[in-house]
Backbone as a ProteinNet text record, in pm:
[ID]
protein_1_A
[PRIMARY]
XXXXXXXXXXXXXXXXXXXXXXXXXXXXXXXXXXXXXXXXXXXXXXXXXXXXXXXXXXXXXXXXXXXXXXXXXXXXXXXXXXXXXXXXXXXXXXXXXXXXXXXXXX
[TERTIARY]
2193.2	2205.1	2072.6	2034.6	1891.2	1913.1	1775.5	1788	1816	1908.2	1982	1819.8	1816.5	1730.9	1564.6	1480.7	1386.6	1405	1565.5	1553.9	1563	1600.5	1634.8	1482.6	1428.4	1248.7	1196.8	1214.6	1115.1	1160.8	1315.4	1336.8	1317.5	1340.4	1308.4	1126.4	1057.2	920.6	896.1	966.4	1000.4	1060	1068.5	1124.6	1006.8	1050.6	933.6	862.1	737	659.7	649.8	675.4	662.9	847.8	918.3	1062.2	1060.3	942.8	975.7	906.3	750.5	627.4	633.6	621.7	572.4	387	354.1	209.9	100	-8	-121.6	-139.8	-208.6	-257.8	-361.3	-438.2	-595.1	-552.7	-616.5	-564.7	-734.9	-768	-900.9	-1006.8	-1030.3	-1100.8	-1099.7	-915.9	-905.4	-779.6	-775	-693	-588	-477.2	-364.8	-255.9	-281.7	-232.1	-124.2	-4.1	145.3	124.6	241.5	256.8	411.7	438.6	595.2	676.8	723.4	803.4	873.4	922.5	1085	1115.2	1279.5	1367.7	1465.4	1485.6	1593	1605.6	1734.2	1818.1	1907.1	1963.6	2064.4	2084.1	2216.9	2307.3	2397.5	2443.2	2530.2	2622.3	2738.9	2776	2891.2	2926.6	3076.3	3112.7	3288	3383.2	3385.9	3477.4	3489.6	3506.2	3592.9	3641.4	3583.9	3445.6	3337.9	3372.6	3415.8	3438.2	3329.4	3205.6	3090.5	3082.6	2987.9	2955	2826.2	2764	2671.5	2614.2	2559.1	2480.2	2318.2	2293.7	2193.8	2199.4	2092.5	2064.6	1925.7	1930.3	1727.1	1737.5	1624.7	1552.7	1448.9	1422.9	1294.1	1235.9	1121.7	1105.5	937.4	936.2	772.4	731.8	622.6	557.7	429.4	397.3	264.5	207.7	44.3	5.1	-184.7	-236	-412.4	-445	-545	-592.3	-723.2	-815.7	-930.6	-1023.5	-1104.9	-1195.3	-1327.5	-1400.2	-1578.3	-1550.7	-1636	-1630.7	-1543.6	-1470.3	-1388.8	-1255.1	-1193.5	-1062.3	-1003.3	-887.7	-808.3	-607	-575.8	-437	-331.5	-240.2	-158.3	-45.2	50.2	156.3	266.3	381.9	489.1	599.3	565.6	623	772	837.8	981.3	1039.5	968	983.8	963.1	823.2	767.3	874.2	914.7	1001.5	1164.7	1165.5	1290.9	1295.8	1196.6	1167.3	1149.2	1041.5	1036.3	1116.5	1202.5	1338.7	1414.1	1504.7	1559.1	1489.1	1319.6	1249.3	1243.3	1227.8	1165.5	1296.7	1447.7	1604.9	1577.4	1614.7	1580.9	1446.2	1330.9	1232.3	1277.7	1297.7	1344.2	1460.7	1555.3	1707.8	1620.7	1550.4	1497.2	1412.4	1324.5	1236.2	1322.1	1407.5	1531.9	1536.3	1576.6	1672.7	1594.1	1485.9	1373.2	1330.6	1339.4	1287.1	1382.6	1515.1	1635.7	1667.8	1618	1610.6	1488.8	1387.8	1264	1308.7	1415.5	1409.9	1487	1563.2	1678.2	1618.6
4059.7	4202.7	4269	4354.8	4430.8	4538.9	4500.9	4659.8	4804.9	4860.5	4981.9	5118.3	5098.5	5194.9	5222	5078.4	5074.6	5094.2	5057.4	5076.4	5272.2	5320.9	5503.3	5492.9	5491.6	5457.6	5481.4	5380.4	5412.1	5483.3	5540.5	5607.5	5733.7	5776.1	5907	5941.5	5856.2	5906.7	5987	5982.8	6046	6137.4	6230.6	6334.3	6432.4	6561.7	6628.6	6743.8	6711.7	6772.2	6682.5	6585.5	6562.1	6583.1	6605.7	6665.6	6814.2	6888.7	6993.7	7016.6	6978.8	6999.5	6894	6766.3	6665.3	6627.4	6545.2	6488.9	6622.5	6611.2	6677.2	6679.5	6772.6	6753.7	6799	6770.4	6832.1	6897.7	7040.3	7120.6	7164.7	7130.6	7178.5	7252.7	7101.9	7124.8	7154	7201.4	7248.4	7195.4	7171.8	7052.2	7109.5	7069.6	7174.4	7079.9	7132.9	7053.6	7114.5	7065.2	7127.5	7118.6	7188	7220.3	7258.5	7183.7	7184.1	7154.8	7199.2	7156.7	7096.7	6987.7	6942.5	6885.7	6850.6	6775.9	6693.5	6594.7	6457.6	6380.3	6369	6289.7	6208.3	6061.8	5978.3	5929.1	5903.8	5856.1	5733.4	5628.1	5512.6	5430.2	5372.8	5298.1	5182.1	5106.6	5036.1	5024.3	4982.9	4984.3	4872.8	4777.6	4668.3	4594.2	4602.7	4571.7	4495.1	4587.4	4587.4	4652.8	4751.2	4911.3	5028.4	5008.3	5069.9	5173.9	5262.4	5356.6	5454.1	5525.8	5640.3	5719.7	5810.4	5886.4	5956.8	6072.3	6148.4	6241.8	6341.7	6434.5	6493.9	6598.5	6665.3	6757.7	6870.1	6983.6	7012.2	7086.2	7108.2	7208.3	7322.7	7438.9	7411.4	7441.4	7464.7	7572.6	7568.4	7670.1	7701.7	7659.8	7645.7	7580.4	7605.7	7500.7	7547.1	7456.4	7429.7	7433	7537.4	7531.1	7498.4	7432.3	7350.8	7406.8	7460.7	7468.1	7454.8	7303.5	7291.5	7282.1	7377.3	7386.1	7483.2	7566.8	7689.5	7601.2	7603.1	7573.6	7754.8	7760.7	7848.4	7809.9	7926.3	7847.8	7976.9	7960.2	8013.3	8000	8125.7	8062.2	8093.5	8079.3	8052.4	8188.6	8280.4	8425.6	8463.1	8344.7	8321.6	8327.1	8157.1	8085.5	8214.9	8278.6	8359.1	8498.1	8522.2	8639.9	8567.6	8467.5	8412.8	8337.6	8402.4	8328.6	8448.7	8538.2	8642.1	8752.4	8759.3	8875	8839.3	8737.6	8709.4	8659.2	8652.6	8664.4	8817.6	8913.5	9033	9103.4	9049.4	9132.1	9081.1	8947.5	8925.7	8986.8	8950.8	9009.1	9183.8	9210	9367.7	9403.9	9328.1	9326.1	9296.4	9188.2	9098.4	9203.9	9316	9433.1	9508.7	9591.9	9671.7	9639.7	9561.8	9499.8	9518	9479.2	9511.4	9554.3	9686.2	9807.2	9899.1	9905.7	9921.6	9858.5	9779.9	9747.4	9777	9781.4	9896.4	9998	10081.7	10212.6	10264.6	10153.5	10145.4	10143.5
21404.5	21431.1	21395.7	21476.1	21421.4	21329.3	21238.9	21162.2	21249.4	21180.3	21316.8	21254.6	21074.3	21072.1	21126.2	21155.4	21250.2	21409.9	21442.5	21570.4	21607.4	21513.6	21511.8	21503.3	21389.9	21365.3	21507.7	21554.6	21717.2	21784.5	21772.5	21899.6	21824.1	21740.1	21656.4	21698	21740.2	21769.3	21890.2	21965.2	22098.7	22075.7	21992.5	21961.1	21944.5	21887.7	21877.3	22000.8	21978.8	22081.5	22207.7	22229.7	22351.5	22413	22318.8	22414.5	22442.8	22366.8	22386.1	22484.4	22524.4	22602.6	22659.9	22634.3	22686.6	22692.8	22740.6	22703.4	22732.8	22600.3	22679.6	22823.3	22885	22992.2	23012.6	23116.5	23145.3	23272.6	23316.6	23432.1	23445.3	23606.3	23596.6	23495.7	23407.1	23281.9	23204.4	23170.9	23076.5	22962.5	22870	22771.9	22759.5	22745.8	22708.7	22618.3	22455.3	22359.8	22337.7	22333	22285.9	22102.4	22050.9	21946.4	21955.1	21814.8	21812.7	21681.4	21600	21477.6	21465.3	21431.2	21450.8	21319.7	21364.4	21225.8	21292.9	21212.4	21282	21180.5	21203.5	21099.8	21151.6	21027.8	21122.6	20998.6	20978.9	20914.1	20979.7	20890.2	20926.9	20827.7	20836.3	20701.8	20783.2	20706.2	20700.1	20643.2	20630.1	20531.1	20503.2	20453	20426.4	20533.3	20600.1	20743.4	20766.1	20831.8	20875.1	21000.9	20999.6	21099.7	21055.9	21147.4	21124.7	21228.5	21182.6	21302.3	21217.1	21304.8	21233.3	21376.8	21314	21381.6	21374.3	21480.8	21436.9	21528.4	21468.9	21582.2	21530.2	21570.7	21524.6	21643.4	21630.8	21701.3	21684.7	21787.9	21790.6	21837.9	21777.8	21774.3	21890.5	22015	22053.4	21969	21969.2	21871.2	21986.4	22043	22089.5	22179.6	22259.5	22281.4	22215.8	22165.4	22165.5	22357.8	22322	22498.9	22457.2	22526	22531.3	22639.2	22624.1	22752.8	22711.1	22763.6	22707.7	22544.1	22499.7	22318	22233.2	22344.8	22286.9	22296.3	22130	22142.1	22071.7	22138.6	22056.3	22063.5	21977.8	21987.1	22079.3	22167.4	22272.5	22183.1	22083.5	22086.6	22193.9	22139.8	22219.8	22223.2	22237.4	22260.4	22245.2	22272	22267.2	22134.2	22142	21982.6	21840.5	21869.5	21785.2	21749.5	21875.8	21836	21735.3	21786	21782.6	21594.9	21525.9	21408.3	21359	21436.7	21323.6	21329.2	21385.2	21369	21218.2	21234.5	21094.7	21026.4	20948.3	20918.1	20852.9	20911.5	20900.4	20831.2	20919	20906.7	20705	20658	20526.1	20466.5	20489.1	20395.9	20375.1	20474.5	20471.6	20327.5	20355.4	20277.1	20143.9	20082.3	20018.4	19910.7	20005.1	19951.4	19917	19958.3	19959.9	19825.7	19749.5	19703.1	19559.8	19563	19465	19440.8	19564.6	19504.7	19441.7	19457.8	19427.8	19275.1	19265.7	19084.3	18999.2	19057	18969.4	18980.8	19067.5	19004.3	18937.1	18895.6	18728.8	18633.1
[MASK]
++++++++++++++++++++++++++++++++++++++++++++++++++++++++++++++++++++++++++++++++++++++++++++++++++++++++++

């Protein structure tokens, strides 16, 4: 039987930025590097039996891409992603300040 946790190992590498973007590409001269966060996990066990089973799953946030042109790199983010992080971001830090300023003035 193969190790099940090297075989997740390789397939867990295909995760990421190339599920979210997929490979660099070059577009008339110009580089176009994805950028992407992710998380993945997998779990497995058996009983005595030997009635086994496990799983996984993971996501993944684009964030971005690096654009390349000649010697100018800069970074493009992802407008979606960005709003979509910094709302409940901003809804807590907000509550978070509130909250502290509300006890300095006891």
């Amino acid at each position: 039987m193969p190790n099940i946790a090297l075989e997740l190992g390789k397939q867990s590498a295909s995760f990421g930025v190339t599920s979210a973007y997929g490979e660099q590409q070059d577009v008339d001269g110009v580089r176009l590097i994805p950028v992407a966060i992710t998380w993945s996990g997998f779990g497995g066990g058996s009983d005595e039996a030997g009635n086994g089973g496990g799983g996984g799953g993971g996501w993944t946030v684009p964030l971005g891409a690096y654009i390349r042109k000649g010697d100018d790199l800069r970074f493009e983010p992802n407008l979606v992603s960005l709003v979509a992080v910094a709302i409940p971001f901003v809804f807590f830090a907000g509550r978070a300040l509130s909250r502290v300023i509300r006890a300095l003035k006891k």
